[in-house]
Amino acid sequence: MGLEEKLPSGVLLTTVEGVAGYMRKASFWPATFGLACCAIEMMTSGGPKYDLARFGMEVFRASPRQADLMIVAGRVSQKMAPVLRQIYDQMAEPKWVLAMGVCASSGGMFNNYAIVQGVDHVVPVDMYLPGCPPRPEMLIDAILKLHDQVQHAKLGPNRRKEIEAQEASALKALPTSDLKGLLR
């Protein structure tokens, strides 16, 4: 006989992390950061056909201080990288980053000195969305997967430990330039 059976109907048992995660996932406020052709698909996903408002994302914020999700849509040039980092630093905690398109994820077809080969060299990325350009359905699917990550994220000191573990594993990883020619 569990505790649930002794409680009157209509009583819900959960944790503070569970409630906070549910509230945070249902109220993403994305920042507008469209850099190339992927931005057209990002704008389309906010239109009436795909309607991101169903997921609590009615308005794309123009101010980073009002946003908690940065969707980097398109290629990032070396000149734009410091601006991208500044906008990321101005966003309030907790904040998440979605790299939209192959150019934002890995530089895409632009393998030259002017384009950053992956936005994760500039800001930490929580979700990668491949495609050239990815369809609005793919963006919505990636956002829903990010919702799941956010809902199950830890809070307070547990979150700090989780971040430190992720940073430690990232520092131990081989640079992509060292992975050329390796078979795994």
PDB file of C-alpha atoms in Angstrom:
ATOM      1  CA  MET A   1       0.000   0.000   0.000  1.00  0.00           C
ATOM      2  CA  GLY A   2       1.651   3.191  -1.228  1.00  0.00           C
ATOM      3  CA  LEU A   3       1.313   6.798  -0.235  1.00  0.00           C
ATOM      4  CA  GLU A   4      -0.705   7.556  -3.384  1.00  0.00           C
ATOM      5  CA  GLU A   5      -3.554   5.342  -2.187  1.00  0.00           C
ATOM      6  CA  LYS A   6      -3.854   7.216   1.125  1.00  0.00           C
ATOM      7  CA  LEU A   7      -4.180  10.653  -0.481  1.00  0.00           C
ATOM      8  CA  PRO A   8      -7.551  12.089  -1.533  1.00  0.00           C
ATOM      9  CA  SER A   9      -8.295  12.303  -5.253  1.00  0.00           C
ATOM     10  CA  GLY A  10      -7.009  15.410  -6.989  1.00  0.00           C
ATOM     11  CA  VAL A  11      -3.702  15.492  -5.100  1.00  0.00           C
ATOM     12  CA  LEU A  12      -0.588  15.385  -7.260  1.00  0.00           C
ATOM     13  CA  LEU A  13       2.858  14.418  -5.986  1.00  0.00           C
ATOM     14  CA  THR A  14       5.925  15.710  -7.786  1.00  0.00           C
ATOM     15  CA  THR A  15       9.251  17.441  -7.194  1.00  0.00           C
ATOM     16  CA  VAL A  16      10.188  21.106  -7.484  1.00  0.00           C
ATOM     17  CA  GLU A  17      12.541  20.181 -10.347  1.00  0.00           C
ATOM     18  CA  GLY A  18       9.640  18.479 -12.128  1.00  0.00           C
ATOM     19  CA  VAL A  19       7.320  21.480 -11.853  1.00  0.00           C
ATOM     20  CA  ALA A  20      10.052  23.969 -12.763  1.00  0.00           C
ATOM     21  CA  GLY A  21      11.101  21.856 -15.759  1.00  0.00           C
ATOM     22  CA  TYR A  22       7.519  21.653 -16.986  1.00  0.00           C
ATOM     23  CA  MET A  23       7.078  25.424 -16.697  1.00  0.00           C
ATOM     24  CA  ARG A  24      10.402  26.231 -18.389  1.00  0.00           C
ATOM     25  CA  LYS A  25       9.812  23.884 -21.319  1.00  0.00           C
ATOM     26  CA  ALA A  26       6.409  25.400 -21.995  1.00  0.00           C
ATOM     27  CA  SER A  27       7.655  28.983 -22.193  1.00  0.00           C
ATOM     28  CA  PHE A  28      10.672  29.218 -24.516  1.00  0.00           C
ATOM     29  CA  TRP A  29      11.284  32.724 -25.799  1.00  0.00           C
ATOM     30  CA  PRO A  30      13.577  32.476 -28.832  1.00  0.00           C
ATOM     31  CA  ALA A  31      15.966  35.223 -29.867  1.00  0.00           C
ATOM     32  CA  THR A  32      15.983  36.308 -33.496  1.00  0.00           C
ATOM     33  CA  PHE A  33      19.364  35.363 -34.934  1.00  0.00           C
ATOM     34  CA  GLY A  34      18.858  34.486 -38.584  1.00  0.00           C
ATOM     35  CA  LEU A  35      22.078  34.679 -40.575  1.00  0.00           C
ATOM     36  CA  ALA A  36      21.348  33.006 -43.913  1.00  0.00           C
ATOM     37  CA  CYS A  37      18.840  30.895 -45.828  1.00  0.00           C
ATOM     38  CA  CYS A  38      17.949  28.825 -42.734  1.00  0.00           C
ATOM     39  CA  ALA A  39      16.375  31.967 -41.288  1.00  0.00           C
ATOM     40  CA  ILE A  40      13.611  31.801 -43.917  1.00  0.00           C
ATOM     41  CA  GLU A  41      12.670  28.320 -42.691  1.00  0.00           C
ATOM     42  CA  MET A  42      12.833  29.549 -39.087  1.00  0.00           C
ATOM     43  CA  MET A  43      10.451  32.408 -39.913  1.00  0.00           C
ATOM     44  CA  THR A  44       8.141  29.998 -41.728  1.00  0.00           C
ATOM     45  CA  SER A  45       7.884  27.816 -38.630  1.00  0.00           C
ATOM     46  CA  GLY A  46       6.419  30.789 -36.752  1.00  0.00           C
ATOM     47  CA  GLY A  47       3.786  31.366 -39.420  1.00  0.00           C
ATOM     48  CA  PRO A  48       0.185  30.093 -39.445  1.00  0.00           C
ATOM     49  CA  LYS A  49       0.933  26.807 -41.240  1.00  0.00           C
ATOM     50  CA  TYR A  50       3.366  25.494 -38.594  1.00  0.00           C
ATOM     51  CA  ASP A  51       2.459  27.765 -35.658  1.00  0.00           C
ATOM     52  CA  LEU A  52       5.161  27.637 -33.004  1.00  0.00           C
ATOM     53  CA  ALA A  53       2.680  29.344 -30.674  1.00  0.00           C
ATOM     54  CA  ARG A  54       1.268  25.878 -29.936  1.00  0.00           C
ATOM     55  CA  PHE A  55       4.458  25.243 -27.961  1.00  0.00           C
ATOM     56  CA  GLY A  56       4.603  28.539 -26.047  1.00  0.00           C
ATOM     57  CA  MET A  57       6.865  30.375 -28.516  1.00  0.00           C
ATOM     58  CA  GLU A  58       4.559  33.045 -29.914  1.00  0.00           C
ATOM     59  CA  VAL A  59       7.034  35.871 -30.339  1.00  0.00           C
ATOM     60  CA  PHE A  60      10.650  35.865 -31.420  1.00  0.00           C
ATOM     61  CA  ARG A  61      12.361  38.343 -29.100  1.00  0.00           C
ATOM     62  CA  ALA A  62      14.473  41.147 -30.500  1.00  0.00           C
ATOM     63  CA  SER A  63      16.233  41.729 -27.189  1.00  0.00           C
ATOM     64  CA  PRO A  64      18.572  39.051 -25.816  1.00  0.00           C
ATOM     65  CA  ARG A  65      17.552  40.011 -22.281  1.00  0.00           C
ATOM     66  CA  GLN A  66      14.040  38.743 -23.002  1.00  0.00           C
ATOM     67  CA  ALA A  67      15.124  35.480 -24.666  1.00  0.00           C
ATOM     68  CA  ASP A  68      16.206  32.110 -23.319  1.00  0.00           C
ATOM     69  CA  LEU A  69      16.616  30.150 -26.592  1.00  0.00           C
ATOM     70  CA  MET A  70      19.033  31.217 -29.316  1.00  0.00           C
ATOM     71  CA  ILE A  71      18.380  29.583 -32.681  1.00  0.00           C
ATOM     72  CA  VAL A  72      21.515  30.158 -34.757  1.00  0.00           C
ATOM     73  CA  ALA A  73      20.073  29.798 -38.260  1.00  0.00           C
ATOM     74  CA  GLY A  74      22.774  29.757 -40.927  1.00  0.00           C
ATOM     75  CA  ARG A  75      26.483  30.255 -41.364  1.00  0.00           C
ATOM     76  CA  VAL A  76      28.470  32.315 -38.865  1.00  0.00           C
ATOM     77  CA  SER A  77      31.273  34.440 -40.273  1.00  0.00           C
ATOM     78  CA  GLN A  78      34.406  35.259 -38.314  1.00  0.00           C
ATOM     79  CA  LYS A  79      33.215  38.883 -38.050  1.00  0.00           C
ATOM     80  CA  MET A  80      29.815  37.811 -36.710  1.00  0.00           C
ATOM     81  CA  ALA A  81      31.215  35.386 -34.085  1.00  0.00           C
ATOM     82  CA  PRO A  82      31.996  38.070 -31.439  1.00  0.00           C
ATOM     83  CA  VAL A  83      28.515  39.569 -31.911  1.00  0.00           C
ATOM     84  CA  LEU A  84      26.953  36.130 -31.510  1.00  0.00           C
ATOM     85  CA  ARG A  85      28.924  35.578 -28.299  1.00  0.00           C
ATOM     86  CA  GLN A  86      27.949  39.011 -26.954  1.00  0.00           C
ATOM     87  CA  ILE A  87      24.257  38.331 -27.569  1.00  0.00           C
ATOM     88  CA  TYR A  88      24.611  34.913 -25.900  1.00  0.00           C
ATOM     89  CA  ASP A  89      26.282  36.506 -22.862  1.00  0.00           C
ATOM     90  CA  GLN A  90      23.444  39.050 -22.572  1.00  0.00           C
ATOM     91  CA  MET A  91      20.772  36.339 -22.419  1.00  0.00           C
ATOM     92  CA  ALA A  92      19.363  35.515 -19.005  1.00  0.00           C
ATOM     93  CA  GLU A  93      20.048  32.152 -17.353  1.00  0.00           C
ATOM     94  CA  PRO A  94      18.966  29.465 -17.993  1.00  0.00           C
ATOM     95  CA  LYS A  95      19.615  29.678 -21.718  1.00  0.00           C
ATOM     96  CA  TRP A  96      19.819  27.200 -24.558  1.00  0.00           C
ATOM     97  CA  VAL A  97      21.284  27.221 -28.065  1.00  0.00           C
ATOM     98  CA  LEU A  98      20.015  25.373 -31.142  1.00  0.00           C
ATOM     99  CA  ALA A  99      22.357  25.219 -34.167  1.00  0.00           C
ATOM    100  CA  MET A 100      20.037  25.194 -37.179  1.00  0.00           C
ATOM    101  CA  GLY A 101      21.400  23.903 -40.463  1.00  0.00           C
ATOM    102  CA  VAL A 102      24.598  22.258 -41.549  1.00  0.00           C
ATOM    103  CA  CYS A 103      26.394  25.633 -41.839  1.00  0.00           C
ATOM    104  CA  ALA A 104      25.751  26.511 -38.184  1.00  0.00           C
ATOM    105  CA  SER A 105      26.558  22.974 -37.063  1.00  0.00           C
ATOM    106  CA  SER A 106      29.802  22.398 -38.975  1.00  0.00           C
ATOM    107  CA  GLY A 107      30.464  25.191 -41.462  1.00  0.00           C
ATOM    108  CA  GLY A 108      28.679  23.298 -44.231  1.00  0.00           C
ATOM    109  CA  MET A 109      29.996  23.724 -47.742  1.00  0.00           C
ATOM    110  CA  PHE A 110      31.871  26.868 -46.702  1.00  0.00           C
ATOM    111  CA  ASN A 111      35.207  25.349 -45.703  1.00  0.00           C
ATOM    112  CA  ASN A 112      37.225  28.565 -45.809  1.00  0.00           C
ATOM    113  CA  TYR A 113      38.851  31.159 -43.586  1.00  0.00           C
ATOM    114  CA  ALA A 114      35.808  33.450 -43.398  1.00  0.00           C
ATOM    115  CA  ILE A 115      33.257  31.017 -41.908  1.00  0.00           C
ATOM    116  CA  VAL A 116      33.347  29.539 -38.387  1.00  0.00           C
ATOM    117  CA  GLN A 117      33.430  25.749 -38.733  1.00  0.00           C
ATOM    118  CA  GLY A 118      30.669  25.106 -36.250  1.00  0.00           C
ATOM    119  CA  VAL A 119      28.972  27.566 -33.927  1.00  0.00           C
ATOM    120  CA  ASP A 120      30.021  25.383 -30.984  1.00  0.00           C
ATOM    121  CA  HIS A 121      33.428  27.078 -31.263  1.00  0.00           C
ATOM    122  CA  VAL A 122      31.698  30.293 -30.138  1.00  0.00           C
ATOM    123  CA  VAL A 123      28.818  29.266 -27.821  1.00  0.00           C
ATOM    124  CA  PRO A 124      27.839  25.964 -26.186  1.00  0.00           C
ATOM    125  CA  VAL A 125      25.226  24.184 -28.309  1.00  0.00           C
ATOM    126  CA  ASP A 126      22.419  22.132 -26.775  1.00  0.00           C
ATOM    127  CA  MET A 127      20.844  20.772 -29.960  1.00  0.00           C
ATOM    128  CA  TYR A 128      22.130  20.341 -33.516  1.00  0.00           C
ATOM    129  CA  LEU A 129      19.670  20.385 -36.419  1.00  0.00           C
ATOM    130  CA  PRO A 130      21.127  19.118 -39.734  1.00  0.00           C
ATOM    131  CA  GLY A 131      19.876  19.976 -43.194  1.00  0.00           C
ATOM    132  CA  CYS A 132      20.428  22.521 -45.916  1.00  0.00           C
ATOM    133  CA  PRO A 133      18.115  24.210 -45.086  1.00  0.00           C
ATOM    134  CA  PRO A 134      16.179  22.155 -42.547  1.00  0.00           C
ATOM    135  CA  ARG A 135      12.417  22.128 -43.024  1.00  0.00           C
ATOM    136  CA  PRO A 136      10.159  23.860 -40.472  1.00  0.00           C
ATOM    137  CA  GLU A 137       8.923  20.415 -39.361  1.00  0.00           C
ATOM    138  CA  MET A 138      12.511  19.487 -38.492  1.00  0.00           C
ATOM    139  CA  LEU A 139      12.937  22.685 -36.476  1.00  0.00           C
ATOM    140  CA  ILE A 140       9.743  21.993 -34.539  1.00  0.00           C
ATOM    141  CA  ASP A 141      10.917  18.417 -33.873  1.00  0.00           C
ATOM    142  CA  ALA A 142      14.289  19.699 -32.603  1.00  0.00           C
ATOM    143  CA  ILE A 143      12.540  22.220 -30.354  1.00  0.00           C
ATOM    144  CA  LEU A 144      10.312  19.471 -28.927  1.00  0.00           C
ATOM    145  CA  LYS A 145      13.399  17.347 -28.225  1.00  0.00           C
ATOM    146  CA  LEU A 146      14.974  20.358 -26.529  1.00  0.00           C
ATOM    147  CA  HIS A 147      11.744  20.710 -24.490  1.00  0.00           C
ATOM    148  CA  ASP A 148      12.332  17.161 -23.230  1.00  0.00           C
ATOM    149  CA  GLN A 149      15.938  18.001 -22.263  1.00  0.00           C
ATOM    150  CA  VAL A 150      14.825  21.140 -20.435  1.00  0.00           C
ATOM    151  CA  GLN A 151      12.009  19.377 -18.599  1.00  0.00           C
ATOM    152  CA  HIS A 152      14.400  16.787 -17.172  1.00  0.00           C
ATOM    153  CA  ALA A 153      17.260  19.202 -16.404  1.00  0.00           C
ATOM    154  CA  LYS A 154      18.541  19.514 -12.855  1.00  0.00           C
ATOM    155  CA  LEU A 155      18.331  22.676 -10.750  1.00  0.00           C
ATOM    156  CA  GLY A 156      20.721  24.499  -8.403  1.00  0.00           C
ATOM    157  CA  PRO A 157      23.867  22.664  -7.281  1.00  0.00           C
ATOM    158  CA  ASN A 158      22.836  19.563  -9.224  1.00  0.00           C
ATOM    159  CA  ARG A 159      22.767  21.639 -12.414  1.00  0.00           C
ATOM    160  CA  ARG A 160      26.233  23.045 -11.683  1.00  0.00           C
ATOM    161  CA  LYS A 161      27.604  19.518 -11.262  1.00  0.00           C
ATOM    162  CA  GLU A 162      25.975  18.470 -14.520  1.00  0.00           C
ATOM    163  CA  ILE A 163      27.516  21.432 -16.384  1.00  0.00           C
ATOM    164  CA  GLU A 164      30.970  20.793 -14.890  1.00  0.00           C
ATOM    165  CA  ALA A 165      30.802  17.146 -15.990  1.00  0.00           C
ATOM    166  CA  GLN A 166      29.827  18.176 -19.530  1.00  0.00           C
ATOM    167  CA  GLU A 167      32.634  20.749 -19.700  1.00  0.00           C
ATOM    168  CA  ALA A 168      35.181  18.194 -18.442  1.00  0.00           C
ATOM    169  CA  SER A 169      34.142  15.665 -21.085  1.00  0.00           C
ATOM    170  CA  ALA A 170      34.272  18.359 -23.790  1.00  0.00           C
ATOM    171  CA  LEU A 171      37.811  19.318 -22.776  1.00  0.00           C
ATOM    172  CA  LYS A 172      38.909  15.667 -23.005  1.00  0.00           C
ATOM    173  CA  ALA A 173      37.473  15.278 -26.520  1.00  0.00           C
ATOM    174  CA  LEU A 174      39.811  15.249 -29.501  1.00  0.00           C
ATOM    175  CA  PRO A 175      39.742  18.309 -31.743  1.00  0.00           C
ATOM    176  CA  THR A 176      38.052  17.604 -35.071  1.00  0.00           C
ATOM    177  CA  SER A 177      41.329  18.313 -36.891  1.00  0.00           C
ATOM    178  CA  ASP A 178      42.853  15.258 -35.149  1.00  0.00           C
ATOM    179  CA  LEU A 179      40.015  12.970 -36.253  1.00  0.00           C
ATOM    180  CA  LYS A 180      40.938  13.030 -39.964  1.00  0.00           C
ATOM    181  CA  GLY A 181      41.656   9.559 -41.291  1.00  0.00           C
ATOM    182  CA  LEU A 182      40.730   7.699 -38.123  1.00  0.00           C
ATOM    183  CA  LEU A 183      38.493   4.673 -38.548  1.00  0.00           C
ATOM    184  CA  ARG A 184      36.216   3.881 -35.643  1.00  0.00           C
TER     185      ARG A 184
END
